Coordinates of C-alpha atoms in Angstrom, one line a residue:
M1 CA 127.1 62.6 119.7
A2 CA 126.9 64.0 116.2
H3 CA 128.9 67.2 115.5
R4 CA 130.7 69.1 112.8
H5 CA 134.2 70.2 113.3
R6 CA 134.5 73.3 111.1
P7 CA 137.7 74.7 109.8
F8 CA 139.4 77.4 111.9
Y9 CA 142.3 79.4 110.6
N10 CA 144.7 80.2 113.4
L11 CA 148.1 81.9 113.9
D12 CA 151.3 80.4 115.2
K13 CA 152.4 83.8 116.7
S14 CA 150.9 87.2 117.3
V15 CA 150.6 89.9 114.7
G16 CA 150.8 93.5 115.7
Q17 CA 153.3 96.1 116.9
Q18 CA 156.2 94.6 118.9
Q19 CA 155.0 91.1 118.0
P20 CA 156.8 88.3 116.1
N21 CA 154.8 89.0 112.9
I22 CA 155.7 85.8 111.1
A23 CA 155.0 86.2 107.4
D24 CA 152.4 83.5 107.1
D25 CA 150.5 84.8 110.1
V26 CA 150.7 88.4 108.9
M27 CA 149.4 87.2 105.5
L28 CA 146.4 85.4 107.0
V29 CA 145.4 88.5 109.0
Q30 CA 145.9 90.7 105.9
F31 CA 143.9 88.4 103.8
F32 CA 140.9 88.3 106.2
L33 CA 140.9 92.1 106.8
S34 CA 141.3 92.8 103.1
E35 CA 138.5 90.5 101.9
E36 CA 136.1 91.3 104.7
S37 CA 136.6 95.1 104.1
K38 CA 135.4 94.6 100.5
K39 CA 132.0 93.3 101.4
H40 CA 131.1 93.7 105.0
T41 CA 127.8 95.3 106.0
I42 CA 127.4 93.8 109.4
F43 CA 128.8 96.7 111.5
Q44 CA 130.1 100.2 111.2
W45 CA 133.8 100.0 110.4
D46 CA 135.9 103.1 110.0
K47 CA 138.8 101.4 108.2
P48 CA 141.9 103.2 106.9
S49 CA 141.5 104.7 103.4
E50 CA 144.7 103.1 102.2
P51 CA 144.2 99.6 100.7
L52 CA 145.8 96.8 102.6
L53 CA 148.3 94.7 100.6
V54 CA 148.3 90.9 101.3
D55 CA 152.0 90.5 101.1
G56 CA 153.0 89.0 104.5
Q57 CA 154.9 92.2 105.5
K58 CA 154.2 93.9 108.8
S59 CA 153.6 97.6 108.5
D60 CA 152.1 100.6 110.4
L61 CA 149.2 100.4 107.9
L62 CA 148.5 96.8 108.9
F63 CA 148.5 97.7 112.5
R64 CA 146.0 100.5 111.9
W65 CA 143.8 98.1 110.0
I66 CA 143.9 95.7 112.9
L67 CA 143.1 98.4 115.4
S68 CA 140.2 99.8 113.3
F69 CA 138.7 96.3 113.0
Q70 CA 138.9 95.8 116.8
V71 CA 137.5 99.2 117.6
A72 CA 134.5 98.5 115.3
I73 CA 133.9 95.1 116.8
K74 CA 134.1 96.5 120.3
A75 CA 131.7 99.4 119.5
Q76 CA 129.1 96.7 118.7
G77 CA 129.4 95.5 122.3
S78 CA 131.6 92.5 121.6
P79 CA 134.2 91.6 124.2
V80 CA 137.4 92.1 122.1
S81 CA 140.6 93.8 123.2
A82 CA 141.3 96.9 121.0
D83 CA 145.0 96.8 121.3
G84 CA 146.1 96.4 117.7
I85 CA 147.3 92.8 118.2
V86 CA 145.9 89.6 116.8
N87 CA 146.9 86.7 119.0
P88 CA 146.6 83.0 118.2
A89 CA 143.6 81.4 119.9
T90 CA 144.8 78.8 122.3
G91 CA 143.1 75.5 123.0
A92 CA 140.9 73.5 120.6
A93 CA 137.7 75.1 121.6
T94 CA 138.8 78.2 123.5
Q95 CA 137.5 81.5 122.2
R96 CA 138.4 83.7 125.1
S97 CA 141.8 84.8 126.2
S98 CA 142.7 83.6 129.7
H99 CA 144.6 86.8 130.3
T100 CA 142.1 89.5 129.2
H101 CA 138.9 87.3 129.1
T102 CA 138.0 88.8 125.8
I103 CA 137.3 86.9 122.6
Y104 CA 140.3 86.5 120.3
T105 CA 140.4 88.8 117.3
I106 CA 141.3 85.8 115.1
V107 CA 137.9 84.3 116.1
F108 CA 136.1 87.4 114.9
L109 CA 138.1 87.3 111.7
N110 CA 137.2 83.6 111.1
N111 CA 133.5 84.0 112.0
L112 CA 133.0 87.1 109.8
F113 CA 134.8 85.6 106.8
E114 CA 132.8 82.4 107.2
S115 CA 129.5 84.3 107.4
M116 CA 130.4 86.3 104.3
F117 CA 132.0 83.6 102.2
P118 CA 130.9 80.2 103.5
E119 CA 131.9 78.4 100.3
R120 CA 135.4 79.9 100.3
F121 CA 135.9 79.5 104.1
A122 CA 135.4 75.7 103.9
D123 CA 138.9 75.3 102.5
L124 CA 141.1 78.3 101.8
R125 CA 143.8 76.0 100.4
K126 CA 141.6 75.7 97.3
D127 CA 140.6 79.4 97.1
P128 CA 142.3 80.9 94.0
T129 CA 142.1 84.4 95.6
V130 CA 144.4 83.3 98.5
P131 CA 148.0 84.2 97.7
G132 CA 150.1 81.2 96.9
L133 CA 152.4 81.6 99.9
L134 CA 149.5 81.5 102.2
R135 CA 147.9 78.6 100.4
A136 CA 151.2 76.7 100.7
A137 CA 151.4 77.5 104.5
L138 CA 147.8 76.2 105.0
Q139 CA 148.7 73.0 103.0
R140 CA 151.6 72.4 105.4
S141 CA 149.3 72.8 108.4
V142 CA 147.0 69.9 107.5

């Protein structure tokens, strides 16, 4: 059967309060949130007024950004857990958490970015707006 296997940018470990918050994972979440907040018009998002730095450092501001994104997605009727945590999606095609039966936040972040920036999404390793450390991490994951 013919099919296309599109890119999917995932985490190794969870990002959020009391989570491992590995720098590469944090930077991916920060990048998606920051870029999507600049252009989105798909849903009402009451995001924090403070800009989000894409530096790979966990912070209370990052955790507020994550929660605000999840609350906005959930308000649209999408099954997402609004807990301020972005977990890695498990399994090659799994979109729902086996624990909460909600769609992983990282799936929403990927899908929204792809719909807004399809040409950039195709290969973030070549996107000059992606911080060098994140680009390097994505290169290693090939």
